[in-house]
XYZ file of C-alpha atoms in Angstrom:
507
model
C 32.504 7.218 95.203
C 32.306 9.938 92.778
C 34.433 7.531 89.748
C 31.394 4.884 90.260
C 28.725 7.467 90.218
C 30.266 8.739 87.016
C 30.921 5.199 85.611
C 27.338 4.375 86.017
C 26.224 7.352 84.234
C 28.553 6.796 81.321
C 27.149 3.270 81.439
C 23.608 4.059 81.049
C 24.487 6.364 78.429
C 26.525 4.185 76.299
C 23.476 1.466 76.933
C 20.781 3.843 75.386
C 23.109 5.093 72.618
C 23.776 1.243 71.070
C 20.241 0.417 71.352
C 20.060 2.964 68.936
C 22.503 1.793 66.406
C 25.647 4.569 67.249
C 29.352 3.179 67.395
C 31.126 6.055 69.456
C 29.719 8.005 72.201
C 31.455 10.628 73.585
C 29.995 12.388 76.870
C 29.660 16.080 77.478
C 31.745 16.524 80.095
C 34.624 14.456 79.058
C 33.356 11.131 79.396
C 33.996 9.126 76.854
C 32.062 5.862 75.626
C 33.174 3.503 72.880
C 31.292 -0.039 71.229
C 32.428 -2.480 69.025
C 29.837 -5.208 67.278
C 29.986 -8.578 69.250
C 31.237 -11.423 67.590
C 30.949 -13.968 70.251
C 28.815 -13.947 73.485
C 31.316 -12.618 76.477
C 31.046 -13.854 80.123
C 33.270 -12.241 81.688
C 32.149 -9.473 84.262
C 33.500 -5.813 84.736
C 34.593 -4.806 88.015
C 35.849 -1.430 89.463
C 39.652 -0.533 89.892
C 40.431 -1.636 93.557
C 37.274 -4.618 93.842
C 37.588 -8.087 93.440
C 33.933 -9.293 93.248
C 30.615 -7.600 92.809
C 28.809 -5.365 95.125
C 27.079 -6.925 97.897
C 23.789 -7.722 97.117
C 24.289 -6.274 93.684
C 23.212 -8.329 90.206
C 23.936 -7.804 86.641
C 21.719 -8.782 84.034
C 23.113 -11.041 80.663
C 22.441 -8.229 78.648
C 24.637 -5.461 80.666
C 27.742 -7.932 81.263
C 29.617 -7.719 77.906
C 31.079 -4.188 78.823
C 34.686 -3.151 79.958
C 35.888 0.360 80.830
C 38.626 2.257 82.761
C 39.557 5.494 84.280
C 42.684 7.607 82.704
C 44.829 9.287 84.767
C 42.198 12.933 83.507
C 39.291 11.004 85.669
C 37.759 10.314 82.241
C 35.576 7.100 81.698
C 35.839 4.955 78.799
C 33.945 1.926 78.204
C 33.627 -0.598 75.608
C 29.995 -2.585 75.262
C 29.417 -6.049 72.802
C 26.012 -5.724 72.025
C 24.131 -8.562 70.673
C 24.302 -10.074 67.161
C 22.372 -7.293 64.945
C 24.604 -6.818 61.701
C 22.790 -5.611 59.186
C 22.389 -8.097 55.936
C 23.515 -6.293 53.484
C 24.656 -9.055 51.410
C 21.610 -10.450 50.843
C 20.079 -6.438 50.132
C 23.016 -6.763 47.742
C 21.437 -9.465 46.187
C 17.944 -8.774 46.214
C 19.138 -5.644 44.613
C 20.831 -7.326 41.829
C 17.810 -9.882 41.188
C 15.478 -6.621 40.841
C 17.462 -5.294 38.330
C 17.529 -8.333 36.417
C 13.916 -8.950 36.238
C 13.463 -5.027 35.292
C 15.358 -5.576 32.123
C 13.591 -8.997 31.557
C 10.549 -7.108 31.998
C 11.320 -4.061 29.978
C 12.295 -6.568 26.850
C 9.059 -8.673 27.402
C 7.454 -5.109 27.862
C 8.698 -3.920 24.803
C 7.481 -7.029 22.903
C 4.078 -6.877 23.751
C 3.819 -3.074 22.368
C 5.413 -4.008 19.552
C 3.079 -7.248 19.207
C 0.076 -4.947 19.950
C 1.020 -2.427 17.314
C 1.080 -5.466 14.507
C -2.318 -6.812 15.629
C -3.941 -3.132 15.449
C -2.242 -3.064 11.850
C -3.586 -6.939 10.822
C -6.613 -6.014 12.660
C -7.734 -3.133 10.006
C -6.259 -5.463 7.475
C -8.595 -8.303 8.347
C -11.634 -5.635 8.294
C -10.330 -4.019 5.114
C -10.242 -7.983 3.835
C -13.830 -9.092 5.304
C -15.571 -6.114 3.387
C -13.705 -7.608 0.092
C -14.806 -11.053 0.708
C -18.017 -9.777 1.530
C -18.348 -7.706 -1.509
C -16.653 -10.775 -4.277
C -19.693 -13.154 -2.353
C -22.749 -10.819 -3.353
C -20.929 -8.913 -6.734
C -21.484 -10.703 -10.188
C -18.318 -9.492 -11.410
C -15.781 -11.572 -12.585
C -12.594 -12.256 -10.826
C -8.703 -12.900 -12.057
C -6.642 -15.206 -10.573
C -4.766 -12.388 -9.282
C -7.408 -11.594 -7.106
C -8.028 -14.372 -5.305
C -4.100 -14.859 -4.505
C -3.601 -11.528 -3.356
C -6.358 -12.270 -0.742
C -4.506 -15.511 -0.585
C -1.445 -13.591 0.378
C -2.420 -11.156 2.450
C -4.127 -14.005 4.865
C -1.370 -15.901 5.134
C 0.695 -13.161 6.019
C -1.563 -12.976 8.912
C -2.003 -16.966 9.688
C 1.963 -16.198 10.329
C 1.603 -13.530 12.757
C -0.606 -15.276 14.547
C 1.784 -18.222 14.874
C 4.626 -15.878 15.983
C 2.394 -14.457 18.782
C 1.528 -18.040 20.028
C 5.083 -19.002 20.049
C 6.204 -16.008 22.346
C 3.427 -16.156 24.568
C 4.240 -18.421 27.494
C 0.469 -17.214 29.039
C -2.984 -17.519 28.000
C -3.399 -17.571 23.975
C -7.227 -18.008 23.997
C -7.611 -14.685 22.106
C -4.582 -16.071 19.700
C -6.043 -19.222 19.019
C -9.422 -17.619 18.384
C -8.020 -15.114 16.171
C -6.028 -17.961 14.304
C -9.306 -19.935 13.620
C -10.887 -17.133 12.170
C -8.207 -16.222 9.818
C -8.257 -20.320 9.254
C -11.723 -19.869 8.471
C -11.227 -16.598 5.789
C -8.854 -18.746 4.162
C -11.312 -21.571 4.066
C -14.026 -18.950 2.833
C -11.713 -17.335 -0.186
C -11.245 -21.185 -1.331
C -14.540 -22.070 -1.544
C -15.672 -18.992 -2.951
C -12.794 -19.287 -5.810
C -14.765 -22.685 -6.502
C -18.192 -21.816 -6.327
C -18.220 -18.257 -8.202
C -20.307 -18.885 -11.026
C -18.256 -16.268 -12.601
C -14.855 -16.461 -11.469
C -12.633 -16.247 -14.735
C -10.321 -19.193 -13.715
C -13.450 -21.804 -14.164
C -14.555 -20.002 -17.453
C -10.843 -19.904 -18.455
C -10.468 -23.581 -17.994
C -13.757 -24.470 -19.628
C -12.895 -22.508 -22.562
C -9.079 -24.602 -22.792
C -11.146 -27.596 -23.055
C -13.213 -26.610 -25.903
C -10.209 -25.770 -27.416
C -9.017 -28.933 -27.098
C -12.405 -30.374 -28.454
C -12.217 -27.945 -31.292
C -8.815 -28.724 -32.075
C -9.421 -32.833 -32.362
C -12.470 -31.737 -34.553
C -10.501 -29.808 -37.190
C -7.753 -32.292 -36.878
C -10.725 -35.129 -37.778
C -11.861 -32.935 -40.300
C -8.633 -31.609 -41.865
C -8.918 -30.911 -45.547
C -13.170 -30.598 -45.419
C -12.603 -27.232 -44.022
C -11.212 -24.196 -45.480
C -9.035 -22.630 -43.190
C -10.042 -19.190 -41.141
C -8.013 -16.647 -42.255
C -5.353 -15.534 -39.765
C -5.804 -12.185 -37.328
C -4.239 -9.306 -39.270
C -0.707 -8.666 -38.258
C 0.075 -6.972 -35.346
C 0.038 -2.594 -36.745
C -1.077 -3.891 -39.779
C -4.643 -2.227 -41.225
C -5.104 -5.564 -43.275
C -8.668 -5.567 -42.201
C -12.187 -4.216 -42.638
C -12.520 -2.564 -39.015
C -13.638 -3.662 -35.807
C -16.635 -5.802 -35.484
C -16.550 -6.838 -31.806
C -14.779 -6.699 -28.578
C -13.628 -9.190 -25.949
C -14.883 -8.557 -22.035
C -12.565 -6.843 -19.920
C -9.678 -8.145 -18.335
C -9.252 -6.289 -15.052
C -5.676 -5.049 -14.662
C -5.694 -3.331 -10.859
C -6.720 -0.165 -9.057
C -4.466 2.631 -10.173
C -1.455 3.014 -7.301
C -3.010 6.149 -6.100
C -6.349 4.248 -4.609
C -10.561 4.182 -5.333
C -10.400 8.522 -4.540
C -8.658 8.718 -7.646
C -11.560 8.069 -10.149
C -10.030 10.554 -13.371
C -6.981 9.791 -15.537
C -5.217 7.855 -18.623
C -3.309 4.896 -18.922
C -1.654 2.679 -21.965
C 1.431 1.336 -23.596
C 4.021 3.537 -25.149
C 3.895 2.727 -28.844
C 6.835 3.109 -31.276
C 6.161 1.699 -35.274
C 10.396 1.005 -34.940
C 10.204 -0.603 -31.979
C 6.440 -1.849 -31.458
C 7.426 -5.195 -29.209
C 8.503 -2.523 -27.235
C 6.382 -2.748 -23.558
C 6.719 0.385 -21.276
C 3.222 0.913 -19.455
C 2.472 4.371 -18.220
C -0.273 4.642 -15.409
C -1.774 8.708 -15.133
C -3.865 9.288 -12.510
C -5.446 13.092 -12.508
C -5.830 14.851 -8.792
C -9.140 14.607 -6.699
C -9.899 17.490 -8.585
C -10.876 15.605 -11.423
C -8.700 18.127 -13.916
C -5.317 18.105 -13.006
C -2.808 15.878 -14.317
C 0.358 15.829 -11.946
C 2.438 12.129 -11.615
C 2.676 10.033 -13.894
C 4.535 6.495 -13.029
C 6.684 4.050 -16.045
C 6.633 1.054 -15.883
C 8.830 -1.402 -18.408
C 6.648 -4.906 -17.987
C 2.808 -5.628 -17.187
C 4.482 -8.090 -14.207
C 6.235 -4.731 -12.696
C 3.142 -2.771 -12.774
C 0.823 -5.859 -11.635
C 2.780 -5.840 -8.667
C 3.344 -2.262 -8.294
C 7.444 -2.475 -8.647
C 10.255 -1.027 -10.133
C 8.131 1.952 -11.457
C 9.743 4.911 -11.874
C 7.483 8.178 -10.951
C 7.657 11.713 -12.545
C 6.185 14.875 -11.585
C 4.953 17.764 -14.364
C 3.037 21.169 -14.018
C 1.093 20.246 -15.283
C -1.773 18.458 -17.606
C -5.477 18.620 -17.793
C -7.923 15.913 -18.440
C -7.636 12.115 -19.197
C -6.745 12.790 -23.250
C -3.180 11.798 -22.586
C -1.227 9.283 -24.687
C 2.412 8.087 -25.120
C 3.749 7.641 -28.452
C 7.721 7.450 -29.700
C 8.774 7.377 -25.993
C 7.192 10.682 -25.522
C 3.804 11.759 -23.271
C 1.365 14.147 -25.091
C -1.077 16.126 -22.634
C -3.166 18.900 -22.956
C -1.549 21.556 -20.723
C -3.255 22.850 -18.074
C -5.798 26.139 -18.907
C -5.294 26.236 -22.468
C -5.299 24.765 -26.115
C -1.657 23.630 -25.530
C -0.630 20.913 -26.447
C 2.949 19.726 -24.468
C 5.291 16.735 -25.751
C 7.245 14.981 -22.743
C 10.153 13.502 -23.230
C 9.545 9.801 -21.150
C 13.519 9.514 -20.396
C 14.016 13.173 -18.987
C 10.316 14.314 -18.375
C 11.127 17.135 -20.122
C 8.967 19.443 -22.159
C 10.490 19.162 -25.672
C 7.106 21.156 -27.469
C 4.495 23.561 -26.528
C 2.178 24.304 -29.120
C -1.636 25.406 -29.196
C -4.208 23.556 -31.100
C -5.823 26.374 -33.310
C -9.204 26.975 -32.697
C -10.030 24.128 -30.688
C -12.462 24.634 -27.676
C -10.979 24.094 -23.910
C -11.750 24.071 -20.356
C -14.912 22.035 -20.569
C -16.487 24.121 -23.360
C -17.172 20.385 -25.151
C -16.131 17.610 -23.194
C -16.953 14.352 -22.897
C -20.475 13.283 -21.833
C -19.769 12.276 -17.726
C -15.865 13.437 -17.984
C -14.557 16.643 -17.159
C -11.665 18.679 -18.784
C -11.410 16.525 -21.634
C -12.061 19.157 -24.307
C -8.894 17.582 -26.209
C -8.171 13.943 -26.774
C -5.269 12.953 -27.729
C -5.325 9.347 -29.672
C -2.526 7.083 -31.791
C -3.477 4.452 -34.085
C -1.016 2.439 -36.376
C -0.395 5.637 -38.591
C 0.025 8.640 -36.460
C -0.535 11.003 -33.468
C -4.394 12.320 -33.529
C -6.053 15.060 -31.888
C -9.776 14.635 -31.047
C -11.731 17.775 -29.880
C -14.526 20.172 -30.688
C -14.335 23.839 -31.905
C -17.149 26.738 -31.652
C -17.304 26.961 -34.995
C -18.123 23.377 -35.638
C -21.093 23.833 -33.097
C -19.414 21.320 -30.747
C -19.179 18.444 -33.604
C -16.205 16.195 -33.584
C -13.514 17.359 -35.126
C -10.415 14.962 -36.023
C -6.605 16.175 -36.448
C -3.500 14.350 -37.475
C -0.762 16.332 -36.089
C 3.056 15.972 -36.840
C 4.337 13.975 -33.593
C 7.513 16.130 -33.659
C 6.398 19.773 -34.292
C 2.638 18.966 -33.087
C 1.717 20.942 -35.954
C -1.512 19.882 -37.856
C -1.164 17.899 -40.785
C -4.919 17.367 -42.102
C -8.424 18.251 -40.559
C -12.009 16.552 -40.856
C -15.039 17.990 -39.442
C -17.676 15.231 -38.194
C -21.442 14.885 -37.937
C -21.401 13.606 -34.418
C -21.971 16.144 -31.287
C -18.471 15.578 -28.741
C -20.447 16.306 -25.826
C -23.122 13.190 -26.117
C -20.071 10.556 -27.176
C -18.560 9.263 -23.022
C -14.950 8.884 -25.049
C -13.194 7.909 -28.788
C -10.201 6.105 -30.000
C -8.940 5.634 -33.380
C -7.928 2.426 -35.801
C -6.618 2.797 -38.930
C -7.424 6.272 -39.562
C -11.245 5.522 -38.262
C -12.609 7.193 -35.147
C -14.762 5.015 -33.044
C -16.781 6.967 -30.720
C -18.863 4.814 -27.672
C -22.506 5.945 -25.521
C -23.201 5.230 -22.074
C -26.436 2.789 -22.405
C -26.409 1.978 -18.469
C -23.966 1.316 -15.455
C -22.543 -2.025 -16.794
C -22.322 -1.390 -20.556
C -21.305 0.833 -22.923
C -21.923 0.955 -27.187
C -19.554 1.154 -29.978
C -22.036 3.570 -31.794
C -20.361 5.539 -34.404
C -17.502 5.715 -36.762
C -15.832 7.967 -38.923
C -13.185 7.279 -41.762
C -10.593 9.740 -42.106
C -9.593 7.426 -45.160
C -12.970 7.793 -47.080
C -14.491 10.450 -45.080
C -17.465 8.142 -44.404
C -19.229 8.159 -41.285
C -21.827 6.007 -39.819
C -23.586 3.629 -36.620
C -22.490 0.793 -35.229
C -23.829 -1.549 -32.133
C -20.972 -3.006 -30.626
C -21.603 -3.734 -27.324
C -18.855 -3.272 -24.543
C -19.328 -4.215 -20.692
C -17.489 -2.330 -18.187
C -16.494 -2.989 -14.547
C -17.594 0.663 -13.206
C -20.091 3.362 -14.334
C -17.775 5.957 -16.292
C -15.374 5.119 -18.265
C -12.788 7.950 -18.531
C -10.190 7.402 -20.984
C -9.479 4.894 -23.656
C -6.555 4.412 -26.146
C -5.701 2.202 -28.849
C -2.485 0.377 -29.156
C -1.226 -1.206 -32.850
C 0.882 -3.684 -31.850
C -1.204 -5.888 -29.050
C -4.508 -4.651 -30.699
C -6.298 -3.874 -27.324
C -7.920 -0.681 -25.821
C -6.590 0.654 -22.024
C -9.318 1.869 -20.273
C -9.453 3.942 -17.532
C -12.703 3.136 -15.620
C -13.739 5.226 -12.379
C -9.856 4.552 -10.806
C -9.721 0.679 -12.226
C -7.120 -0.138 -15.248
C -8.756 -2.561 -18.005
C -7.895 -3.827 -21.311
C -9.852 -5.450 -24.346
C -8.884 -7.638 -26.933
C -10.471 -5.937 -30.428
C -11.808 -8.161 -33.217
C -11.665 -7.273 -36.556
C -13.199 -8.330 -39.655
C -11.125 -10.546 -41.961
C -11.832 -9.183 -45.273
C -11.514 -5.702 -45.749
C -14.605 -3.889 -46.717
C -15.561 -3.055 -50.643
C -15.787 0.640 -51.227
C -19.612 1.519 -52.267
């Protein structure tokens, strides 16, 4: 009696224990209880040591049949239950685990994408603002345009146009934005065409119009050879075979210096060398916000490098002052900073060779420039020498015009002008003559004045010369191409100089 009371006991146990997951039960007082996992439905029914059938009257549910259990020779019961089929599947957690992790990396790649997607639009986006306000400003300007400007915009569109193309393709969902983004770039590109074609003043058109009256021209002399006299040739380029300058061409606009618009003060022009005057090394010199200091400088050995703003080479110095720098022999001349100085840079080592002070002469905006700054000396060169252009207090603030020795920057001759330095906006020199321009309003200035260092005549001219921005900062001279690089609130432009064919009788 007592071995069934403690079987059933053990049984009940063991029952509640595997409903609750547990493989091995042992009991407290030596009754021990083990299960194993079921594999296949048992039938076969557990009866106690010394019975044959079950008790009398007694049933057995399905659920408590798959048991079997014994009594060791300690009176300890053991029992082993099959419970139903409740394996855990782990294989398919396994796989679902696996498949989670795959579509996390998929998704961090994608992830990454789309940052890296969103980071280019918010770059293209400022560009397509920063290219709207251009548009918007070459529709209502009057200004002429080069060809380079219109394919730069060109460029810069179509970089876009590609972008947008490259989003489409890698975007598997919605592209409405995309496609409405690509139609408006679509449409800029539409709107830079047609404006190429309908600006009135867009250089291309007036460039091609003047090729065909060229052509015109030409058939008429060629009709009319031998009626004519022929028009004597330009003067040689650094040749003074000529009676001055009589006019000048519009301006061709070069670029914005590489600094940007903030950068309003400076000097730039071609290095010029009487051995070697086919010689073309272009020097851009932006001064500081400050308006006085000159700092970098960048070389550059072909208009096409610095067009396209490569293969420069940049220096630093400390340091200039003012836009009255020039390059001459491979060297840079500047005024150095807070003082009469005058510094030679070598171009090659951006060393200072010479230091020397210009005697007398007035500095740190005692007599600059009319609109300009820290300009008190200008430095020039003209097809004969290296020229300093400045004012002293004993002239009263009147021009005053030095040829210095491009080696030892020591003065070789001195003339004292008629012509007040602070009401002339900037000089250059031809030939030995100083040409001094006026501000007349924010589109134009004048060729006014002259003086001949030759004759030591002075007197007024009216040549008119447009400009692109109000101040004009700089300008110098070079023999060889005859033009004049102007440095015009931050913008670089050239002109073309014409001179008169016969030189001029003394009176």
């Amino acid at each position: 009696m007592s071995y069934c009371l403690l079987f059933s006991l053990a049984l009940l146990f063991c029952l509640g224990s595997a409903s609750r997951g547990l493989t091995t039960l042992t009991t407290a007082h030596s009754l021990e209880l083990t299960t194993t996992p079921i594999l296949t439905q048992a039938t076969d029914t557990w009866l106690p040591p010394g019975s044959t059938s079950l008790p009398e009257g007694g049933t057995l549910s399905q659920s408590l049949s798959n048991f079997t259990g014994s009594v060791d020779s300690h009176g300890t019961c053991q029992c082993s239950v099959s419970l139903p089929d409740t394996t855990f599947p782990a294989d398919r957690v396994e796989r679902l685990e696996f498949t989670a992790h795959i579509l996390s990396q998929k998704f961090e790649r994608e992830f990454s994408k789309v940052k890296e997607y969103v980071q280019l639009i918010s770059v293209y986006e400022k560009k397509l603002l920063n290219l709207t306000v251009r548009v918007e400003v070459m529709e209502k300007d009057s200004i002429s345009y080069t060809e380079l400007d219109f394919e730069l915009i060109k460029l810069e569109v179509k970089e876009m146009h590609k972008l947008v193309i490259q989003l489409k393709e890698n975007f598997a969902g919605s592209t409405d934005i995309i496609d409405i983004l690509e139609v408006e770039i679509r449409n800029m590109t539409l709107l830079v065409e047609k404006l190429e074609t309908l600006d009135k003043n867009n250089v291309l058109s007036i460039r091609r119009q003047i090729l065909a009256l060229k052509t015109k021209l030409k058939e008429c002399e060629d009709s009319k050879s031998g009626l004519v006299p022929a028009t004597p040739p330009p003067p040689a380029p650094g040749s003074c075979s000529h009676g001055g300058v009589v006019n000048i061409s519009a301006p061709s606009v070069i670029q914005l210096n590489w600094l940007g618009f903030s950068y309003k003060y400076g000097a730039w022009g071609r290095d010029y060398s009487p051995q070697h005057p086919e010689r073309a090394l272009y020097w851009v010199a932006p001064l500081n916000t400050d308006a006085r200091t000159l700092e970098y400088y960048r070389l550059y050995d072909s208009l096409d490098n610095l067009l396209m703003y490569s293969q420069s080479r940049a220096y630093q110095i400390r340091y200039g002052q003012g836009g009255g720098t020039v390059a001459f022999n491979n060297n840079l001349y500047v005024n150095w900073y807070n003082g009469r100085n005058i510094a030679k840079i070598n171009l090659t080592s951006n060393e200072v060779i010479v230091s020397r002070p210009l005697a007398l002469a007035a500095y740190n905006n005692r007599f600059s420039y009319a609109n300009v700054n820290w300009q008190d000396i200008d430095l020039a060169v003209d097809e004969q020498a290296l020229w300093a252009i400045y004012a002293t207090e004993a002239s009263t603030g009147n021009i005053v015009i030095s040829k210095l020795n491009d080696t030892t920057l020591e003065v070789i001759s001195t003339w004292v002008t008629k012509q007040y330095k602070p009401s002339v906006s900037n000089a250059f020199i031809v030939c030995g003559v100083l040409y001094a321009t006026r501000t007349l309003n924010t589109k134009t200035e004048e060729i006014f004045y002259y003086y001949d260092t030759n004759t030591e005549r002075e007197g007024n001219l009216a040549i008119t010369m447009r400009k692109m921005q109000e101040r004009i900062q700089s300008i110098n001279y070079h023999p060889f191409d005859q033009k004049l690089y102007v440095y015009n609130d931050g913008y670089l432009l050239n002109y073309d100089l014409v001179f008169l064919q016969k030189p001029k009788q003394p009176v």
